[in-house]
């Protein structure tokens, strides 16, 4: 069954470009388009969607609030935030709102398609290098770690799990973490699963959010 995609962007030409790319894929189908968040939410009431490509800056209802409302629904579609490099500081808010990741708008088509498939399959932080660059750019805007309450469950992590968590928060993929720690990808995946369970987090995106908010990772991508 094809992945049902909704395009949400106030720029018609941009939606047209994305639609052409997706239409050429045998496993994807653009089932809806919206010019702002309010229209997207309205359309989702009558249209089954698997993945929403969500712009951030739009009239009426921006992508962050739209993402928050969509992800609060029962059995919501996955949301992939589309951002510009200069700068959508709202990207972090979008992740907190429940988005499964974000990509740059000028991403190569192959990477965008891979991201859609990845998000649809349940993966989360897409384009780790993008995660690092964007978080390094706007993490100074976040509250100081000293003022944020630590997640009470972090102490339950083993030393290895904490090590893996920090690398996830820095934007490394499972493969990169495996190479860094000389582990198999399967072992890393197991560690990530245990981290999510112990910290009561939904996915890798929430690991990134928690690590930056609590000061476990500081601007520049290093450990706090």
PDB file of C-alpha atoms in Angstrom:
ATOM      1  CA  UNK A   1       0.000   0.000   0.000  1.00  0.00           C
ATOM      2  CA  UNK A   2       1.344   3.406  -0.955  1.00  0.00           C
ATOM      3  CA  UNK A   3       2.387   5.884   1.736  1.00  0.00           C
ATOM      4  CA  UNK A   4      -0.318   8.548   1.811  1.00  0.00           C
ATOM      5  CA  UNK A   5       1.291  11.993   2.073  1.00  0.00           C
ATOM      6  CA  UNK A   6      -0.176  15.415   2.807  1.00  0.00           C
ATOM      7  CA  UNK A   7       1.728  18.535   1.730  1.00  0.00           C
ATOM      8  CA  UNK A   8       1.266  21.599   3.957  1.00  0.00           C
ATOM      9  CA  UNK A   9       2.922  24.795   2.719  1.00  0.00           C
ATOM     10  CA  UNK A  10       1.674  28.232   1.790  1.00  0.00           C
ATOM     11  CA  UNK A  11       3.922  28.308  -1.293  1.00  0.00           C
ATOM     12  CA  UNK A  12       2.074  26.677  -4.176  1.00  0.00           C
ATOM     13  CA  UNK A  13       5.199  26.273  -6.302  1.00  0.00           C
ATOM     14  CA  UNK A  14       6.966  24.444  -3.511  1.00  0.00           C
ATOM     15  CA  UNK A  15       4.062  22.060  -3.057  1.00  0.00           C
ATOM     16  CA  UNK A  16       4.039  21.473  -6.804  1.00  0.00           C
ATOM     17  CA  UNK A  17       7.710  20.564  -6.764  1.00  0.00           C
ATOM     18  CA  UNK A  18       7.294  18.150  -3.869  1.00  0.00           C
ATOM     19  CA  UNK A  19       4.220  16.612  -5.487  1.00  0.00           C
ATOM     20  CA  UNK A  20       6.111  15.931  -8.714  1.00  0.00           C
ATOM     21  CA  UNK A  21       8.909  14.211  -6.819  1.00  0.00           C
ATOM     22  CA  UNK A  22       6.533  12.078  -4.755  1.00  0.00           C
ATOM     23  CA  UNK A  23       4.263  11.228  -7.695  1.00  0.00           C
ATOM     24  CA  UNK A  24       7.184   9.526  -9.432  1.00  0.00           C
ATOM     25  CA  UNK A  25       7.496   7.029  -6.579  1.00  0.00           C
ATOM     26  CA  UNK A  26       5.565   3.755  -6.806  1.00  0.00           C
ATOM     27  CA  UNK A  27       5.212   3.564  -3.023  1.00  0.00           C
ATOM     28  CA  UNK A  28       3.971   7.115  -2.390  1.00  0.00           C
ATOM     29  CA  UNK A  29       0.824   9.071  -3.124  1.00  0.00           C
ATOM     30  CA  UNK A  30      -0.015  12.716  -2.417  1.00  0.00           C
ATOM     31  CA  UNK A  31      -3.568  12.517  -1.116  1.00  0.00           C
ATOM     32  CA  UNK A  32      -4.020  16.085   0.117  1.00  0.00           C
ATOM     33  CA  UNK A  33      -2.524  19.582   0.046  1.00  0.00           C
ATOM     34  CA  UNK A  34      -3.093  22.526   2.371  1.00  0.00           C
ATOM     35  CA  UNK A  35      -1.924  26.118   2.416  1.00  0.00           C
ATOM     36  CA  UNK A  36      -1.774  26.468   6.200  1.00  0.00           C
ATOM     37  CA  UNK A  37      -2.136  24.507   9.407  1.00  0.00           C
ATOM     38  CA  UNK A  38      -5.824  25.198   9.906  1.00  0.00           C
ATOM     39  CA  UNK A  39      -6.669  23.889   6.448  1.00  0.00           C
ATOM     40  CA  UNK A  40      -4.513  20.810   7.066  1.00  0.00           C
ATOM     41  CA  UNK A  41      -6.338  19.950  10.295  1.00  0.00           C
ATOM     42  CA  UNK A  42      -9.689  20.377   8.581  1.00  0.00           C
ATOM     43  CA  UNK A  43      -8.676  18.113   5.684  1.00  0.00           C
ATOM     44  CA  UNK A  44      -7.401  15.411   8.027  1.00  0.00           C
ATOM     45  CA  UNK A  45     -10.928  14.972   9.346  1.00  0.00           C
ATOM     46  CA  UNK A  46     -11.981  13.445   6.049  1.00  0.00           C
ATOM     47  CA  UNK A  47      -8.703  12.233   4.514  1.00  0.00           C
ATOM     48  CA  UNK A  48      -6.577   9.293   5.640  1.00  0.00           C
ATOM     49  CA  UNK A  49      -2.922  10.360   5.750  1.00  0.00           C
ATOM     50  CA  UNK A  50       0.225   8.512   6.828  1.00  0.00           C
ATOM     51  CA  UNK A  51       2.824  11.294   6.701  1.00  0.00           C
ATOM     52  CA  UNK A  52       2.389  15.079   6.770  1.00  0.00           C
ATOM     53  CA  UNK A  53       5.128  17.268   5.289  1.00  0.00           C
ATOM     54  CA  UNK A  54       4.664  20.386   7.395  1.00  0.00           C
ATOM     55  CA  UNK A  55       6.019  23.855   6.715  1.00  0.00           C
ATOM     56  CA  UNK A  56       6.668  25.995   9.802  1.00  0.00           C
ATOM     57  CA  UNK A  57       5.910  29.581   8.866  1.00  0.00           C
ATOM     58  CA  UNK A  58       2.390  29.894   7.460  1.00  0.00           C
ATOM     59  CA  UNK A  59      -0.563  32.281   7.829  1.00  0.00           C
ATOM     60  CA  UNK A  60      -3.538  31.645  10.119  1.00  0.00           C
ATOM     61  CA  UNK A  61      -2.081  28.603  11.900  1.00  0.00           C
ATOM     62  CA  UNK A  62       1.652  27.916  11.823  1.00  0.00           C
ATOM     63  CA  UNK A  63       3.242  24.510  11.520  1.00  0.00           C
ATOM     64  CA  UNK A  64       4.181  24.193  15.188  1.00  0.00           C
ATOM     65  CA  UNK A  65       0.658  24.637  16.521  1.00  0.00           C
ATOM     66  CA  UNK A  66      -0.764  22.539  13.694  1.00  0.00           C
ATOM     67  CA  UNK A  67       1.688  19.765  14.574  1.00  0.00           C
ATOM     68  CA  UNK A  68       0.718  19.975  18.234  1.00  0.00           C
ATOM     69  CA  UNK A  69      -2.980  19.633  17.408  1.00  0.00           C
ATOM     70  CA  UNK A  70      -2.428  16.828  14.909  1.00  0.00           C
ATOM     71  CA  UNK A  71      -0.207  14.793  17.228  1.00  0.00           C
ATOM     72  CA  UNK A  72      -2.747  15.165  20.037  1.00  0.00           C
ATOM     73  CA  UNK A  73      -5.322  13.296  17.959  1.00  0.00           C
ATOM     74  CA  UNK A  74      -5.964   9.598  18.305  1.00  0.00           C
ATOM     75  CA  UNK A  75      -3.754   7.563  15.957  1.00  0.00           C
ATOM     76  CA  UNK A  76      -2.330  10.644  14.214  1.00  0.00           C
ATOM     77  CA  UNK A  77      -0.218  10.641  11.047  1.00  0.00           C
ATOM     78  CA  UNK A  78       3.510  11.155  11.352  1.00  0.00           C
ATOM     79  CA  UNK A  79       4.633  14.762  10.928  1.00  0.00           C
ATOM     80  CA  UNK A  80       7.857  15.712   9.199  1.00  0.00           C
ATOM     81  CA  UNK A  81       8.779  19.374   9.655  1.00  0.00           C
ATOM     82  CA  UNK A  82      10.213  21.203   6.646  1.00  0.00           C
ATOM     83  CA  UNK A  83      12.474  24.077   7.635  1.00  0.00           C
ATOM     84  CA  UNK A  84      14.887  26.572   6.173  1.00  0.00           C
ATOM     85  CA  UNK A  85      18.434  26.794   7.495  1.00  0.00           C
ATOM     86  CA  UNK A  86      18.201  30.570   8.114  1.00  0.00           C
ATOM     87  CA  UNK A  87      16.598  29.972  10.663  1.00  0.00           C
ATOM     88  CA  UNK A  88      13.495  28.242  11.836  1.00  0.00           C
ATOM     89  CA  UNK A  89      14.074  28.333  15.557  1.00  0.00           C
ATOM     90  CA  UNK A  90      10.550  26.932  15.585  1.00  0.00           C
ATOM     91  CA  UNK A  91      11.912  23.567  14.471  1.00  0.00           C
ATOM     92  CA  UNK A  92      12.728  22.660  18.069  1.00  0.00           C
ATOM     93  CA  UNK A  93       9.211  23.648  19.123  1.00  0.00           C
ATOM     94  CA  UNK A  94       7.892  21.465  16.335  1.00  0.00           C
ATOM     95  CA  UNK A  95       9.781  18.495  17.720  1.00  0.00           C
ATOM     96  CA  UNK A  96       8.412  19.174  21.186  1.00  0.00           C
ATOM     97  CA  UNK A  97       4.944  19.361  19.655  1.00  0.00           C
ATOM     98  CA  UNK A  98       5.300  15.788  18.441  1.00  0.00           C
ATOM     99  CA  UNK A  99       6.930  15.923  15.003  1.00  0.00           C
ATOM    100  CA  UNK A 100       8.948  12.846  14.083  1.00  0.00           C
ATOM    101  CA  UNK A 101      11.799  14.902  12.670  1.00  0.00           C
ATOM    102  CA  UNK A 102      12.676  17.688  10.295  1.00  0.00           C
ATOM    103  CA  UNK A 103      14.389  18.229   6.977  1.00  0.00           C
ATOM    104  CA  UNK A 104      15.688  21.254   5.124  1.00  0.00           C
ATOM    105  CA  UNK A 105      13.463  22.482   2.308  1.00  0.00           C
ATOM    106  CA  UNK A 106      16.320  22.288  -0.172  1.00  0.00           C
ATOM    107  CA  UNK A 107      17.110  18.686   0.732  1.00  0.00           C
ATOM    108  CA  UNK A 108      18.013  16.471  -2.259  1.00  0.00           C
ATOM    109  CA  UNK A 109      14.955  14.516  -3.444  1.00  0.00           C
ATOM    110  CA  UNK A 110      16.510  11.160  -2.546  1.00  0.00           C
ATOM    111  CA  UNK A 111      16.998  12.273   1.057  1.00  0.00           C
ATOM    112  CA  UNK A 112      13.456  13.608   1.317  1.00  0.00           C
ATOM    113  CA  UNK A 113      12.030  10.347   0.008  1.00  0.00           C
ATOM    114  CA  UNK A 114      14.190   8.347   2.411  1.00  0.00           C
ATOM    115  CA  UNK A 115      13.021  10.558   5.274  1.00  0.00           C
ATOM    116  CA  UNK A 116       9.349  10.009   4.412  1.00  0.00           C
ATOM    117  CA  UNK A 117       9.859   6.248   4.289  1.00  0.00           C
ATOM    118  CA  UNK A 118      11.834   6.337   7.516  1.00  0.00           C
ATOM    119  CA  UNK A 119       9.199   8.341   9.391  1.00  0.00           C
ATOM    120  CA  UNK A 120       6.429   6.135   8.017  1.00  0.00           C
ATOM    121  CA  UNK A 121       8.213   3.024   9.288  1.00  0.00           C
ATOM    122  CA  UNK A 122       8.401   4.486  12.788  1.00  0.00           C
ATOM    123  CA  UNK A 123      11.897   5.956  12.852  1.00  0.00           C
ATOM    124  CA  UNK A 124      12.304   9.450  14.192  1.00  0.00           C
ATOM    125  CA  UNK A 125      15.262  11.822  14.032  1.00  0.00           C
ATOM    126  CA  UNK A 126      15.815  12.222  10.317  1.00  0.00           C
ATOM    127  CA  UNK A 127      19.037  13.565   8.795  1.00  0.00           C
ATOM    128  CA  UNK A 128      21.294  13.456  11.880  1.00  0.00           C
ATOM    129  CA  UNK A 129      23.709  16.004  10.409  1.00  0.00           C
ATOM    130  CA  UNK A 130      20.829  18.432   9.998  1.00  0.00           C
ATOM    131  CA  UNK A 131      19.783  17.785  13.586  1.00  0.00           C
ATOM    132  CA  UNK A 132      23.251  18.689  14.813  1.00  0.00           C
ATOM    133  CA  UNK A 133      23.515  21.877  12.747  1.00  0.00           C
ATOM    134  CA  UNK A 134      20.098  23.208  13.646  1.00  0.00           C
ATOM    135  CA  UNK A 135      20.285  22.358  17.341  1.00  0.00           C
ATOM    136  CA  UNK A 136      23.757  23.881  17.585  1.00  0.00           C
ATOM    137  CA  UNK A 137      22.341  27.025  16.025  1.00  0.00           C
ATOM    138  CA  UNK A 138      19.376  27.609  18.289  1.00  0.00           C
ATOM    139  CA  UNK A 139      20.107  25.606  21.438  1.00  0.00           C
ATOM    140  CA  UNK A 140      21.396  28.782  23.188  1.00  0.00           C
ATOM    141  CA  UNK A 141      17.769  29.960  23.075  1.00  0.00           C
ATOM    142  CA  UNK A 142      16.714  27.058  25.276  1.00  0.00           C
ATOM    143  CA  UNK A 143      16.426  27.303  29.050  1.00  0.00           C
ATOM    144  CA  UNK A 144      19.625  26.718  30.998  1.00  0.00           C
ATOM    145  CA  UNK A 145      20.048  23.144  32.083  1.00  0.00           C
ATOM    146  CA  UNK A 146      20.634  24.200  35.680  1.00  0.00           C
ATOM    147  CA  UNK A 147      17.148  25.696  35.838  1.00  0.00           C
ATOM    148  CA  UNK A 148      15.410  22.740  34.264  1.00  0.00           C
ATOM    149  CA  UNK A 149      14.341  19.798  36.402  1.00  0.00           C
ATOM    150  CA  UNK A 150      16.153  16.625  35.468  1.00  0.00           C
ATOM    151  CA  UNK A 151      14.037  13.741  34.232  1.00  0.00           C
ATOM    152  CA  UNK A 152      13.672  11.681  37.387  1.00  0.00           C
ATOM    153  CA  UNK A 153      14.273   8.479  35.449  1.00  0.00           C
ATOM    154  CA  UNK A 154      17.658   9.433  33.966  1.00  0.00           C
ATOM    155  CA  UNK A 155      19.335   7.951  37.020  1.00  0.00           C
ATOM    156  CA  UNK A 156      17.928   4.566  36.028  1.00  0.00           C
ATOM    157  CA  UNK A 157      20.081   4.459  32.907  1.00  0.00           C
ATOM    158  CA  UNK A 158      23.180   2.307  32.893  1.00  0.00           C
ATOM    159  CA  UNK A 159      26.487   3.940  32.037  1.00  0.00           C
ATOM    160  CA  UNK A 160      26.313   2.507  28.518  1.00  0.00           C
ATOM    161  CA  UNK A 161      22.703   3.643  28.033  1.00  0.00           C
ATOM    162  CA  UNK A 162      23.618   7.142  29.136  1.00  0.00           C
ATOM    163  CA  UNK A 163      26.506   7.109  26.676  1.00  0.00           C
ATOM    164  CA  UNK A 164      24.193   6.029  23.864  1.00  0.00           C
ATOM    165  CA  UNK A 165      21.621   8.643  24.876  1.00  0.00           C
ATOM    166  CA  UNK A 166      24.170  11.445  24.617  1.00  0.00           C
ATOM    167  CA  UNK A 167      25.188  10.313  21.133  1.00  0.00           C
ATOM    168  CA  UNK A 168      21.545  10.080  20.030  1.00  0.00           C
ATOM    169  CA  UNK A 169      21.044  13.606  21.344  1.00  0.00           C
ATOM    170  CA  UNK A 170      24.001  14.822  19.304  1.00  0.00           C
ATOM    171  CA  UNK A 171      22.247  13.594  16.172  1.00  0.00           C
ATOM    172  CA  UNK A 172      24.151  10.382  15.478  1.00  0.00           C
ATOM    173  CA  UNK A 173      22.376   7.551  13.701  1.00  0.00           C
ATOM    174  CA  UNK A 174      22.435   3.997  15.056  1.00  0.00           C
ATOM    175  CA  UNK A 175      25.155   3.135  12.555  1.00  0.00           C
ATOM    176  CA  UNK A 176      27.309   6.067  13.619  1.00  0.00           C
ATOM    177  CA  UNK A 177      26.815   5.230  17.287  1.00  0.00           C
ATOM    178  CA  UNK A 178      27.733   1.604  16.625  1.00  0.00           C
ATOM    179  CA  UNK A 179      30.952   2.674  14.917  1.00  0.00           C
ATOM    180  CA  UNK A 180      31.792   5.146  17.690  1.00  0.00           C
ATOM    181  CA  UNK A 181      31.253   2.637  20.512  1.00  0.00           C
ATOM    182  CA  UNK A 182      32.397  -0.454  18.575  1.00  0.00           C
ATOM    183  CA  UNK A 183      29.024  -2.156  18.922  1.00  0.00           C
ATOM    184  CA  UNK A 184      26.635  -3.785  16.485  1.00  0.00           C
ATOM    185  CA  UNK A 185      23.719  -1.727  15.195  1.00  0.00           C
ATOM    186  CA  UNK A 186      21.360  -4.311  16.716  1.00  0.00           C
ATOM    187  CA  UNK A 187      22.913  -3.718  20.135  1.00  0.00           C
ATOM    188  CA  UNK A 188      22.604   0.043  19.736  1.00  0.00           C
ATOM    189  CA  UNK A 189      18.962  -0.348  18.718  1.00  0.00           C
ATOM    190  CA  UNK A 190      18.360  -2.410  21.859  1.00  0.00           C
ATOM    191  CA  UNK A 191      19.975   0.266  24.023  1.00  0.00           C
ATOM    192  CA  UNK A 192      17.864   2.985  22.389  1.00  0.00           C
ATOM    193  CA  UNK A 193      14.713   0.967  23.030  1.00  0.00           C
ATOM    194  CA  UNK A 194      15.590   0.570  26.704  1.00  0.00           C
ATOM    195  CA  UNK A 195      16.344   4.301  27.003  1.00  0.00           C
ATOM    196  CA  UNK A 196      12.942   5.186  25.566  1.00  0.00           C
ATOM    197  CA  UNK A 197      11.223   2.754  27.937  1.00  0.00           C
ATOM    198  CA  UNK A 198      13.076   3.887  31.060  1.00  0.00           C
ATOM    199  CA  UNK A 199      12.592   7.589  30.338  1.00  0.00           C
ATOM    200  CA  UNK A 200       9.007   7.126  29.155  1.00  0.00           C
ATOM    201  CA  UNK A 201       9.781   8.828  25.843  1.00  0.00           C
ATOM    202  CA  UNK A 202       8.002   8.340  22.529  1.00  0.00           C
ATOM    203  CA  UNK A 203      10.972   8.274  20.182  1.00  0.00           C
ATOM    204  CA  UNK A 204      14.495   9.514  19.435  1.00  0.00           C
ATOM    205  CA  UNK A 205      13.227  13.032  18.857  1.00  0.00           C
ATOM    206  CA  UNK A 206      12.110  13.259  22.470  1.00  0.00           C
ATOM    207  CA  UNK A 207      15.549  12.042  23.542  1.00  0.00           C
ATOM    208  CA  UNK A 208      17.081  15.021  21.737  1.00  0.00           C
ATOM    209  CA  UNK A 209      14.573  17.430  23.288  1.00  0.00           C
ATOM    210  CA  UNK A 210      15.117  16.088  26.801  1.00  0.00           C
ATOM    211  CA  UNK A 211      18.907  16.114  26.532  1.00  0.00           C
ATOM    212  CA  UNK A 212      19.031  19.743  25.417  1.00  0.00           C
ATOM    213  CA  UNK A 213      16.418  20.957  27.880  1.00  0.00           C
ATOM    214  CA  UNK A 214      18.065  19.327  30.864  1.00  0.00           C
ATOM    215  CA  UNK A 215      21.561  20.424  29.891  1.00  0.00           C
ATOM    216  CA  UNK A 216      22.867  16.914  29.264  1.00  0.00           C
ATOM    217  CA  UNK A 217      23.962  18.214  25.870  1.00  0.00           C
ATOM    218  CA  UNK A 218      25.031  21.796  25.391  1.00  0.00           C
ATOM    219  CA  UNK A 219      25.317  24.047  22.365  1.00  0.00           C
ATOM    220  CA  UNK A 220      27.990  22.737  20.043  1.00  0.00           C
ATOM    221  CA  UNK A 221      26.820  19.166  20.417  1.00  0.00           C
ATOM    222  CA  UNK A 222      28.988  18.177  23.371  1.00  0.00           C
ATOM    223  CA  UNK A 223      28.003  16.603  26.638  1.00  0.00           C
ATOM    224  CA  UNK A 224      26.902  18.983  29.352  1.00  0.00           C
TER     225      UNK A 224
END
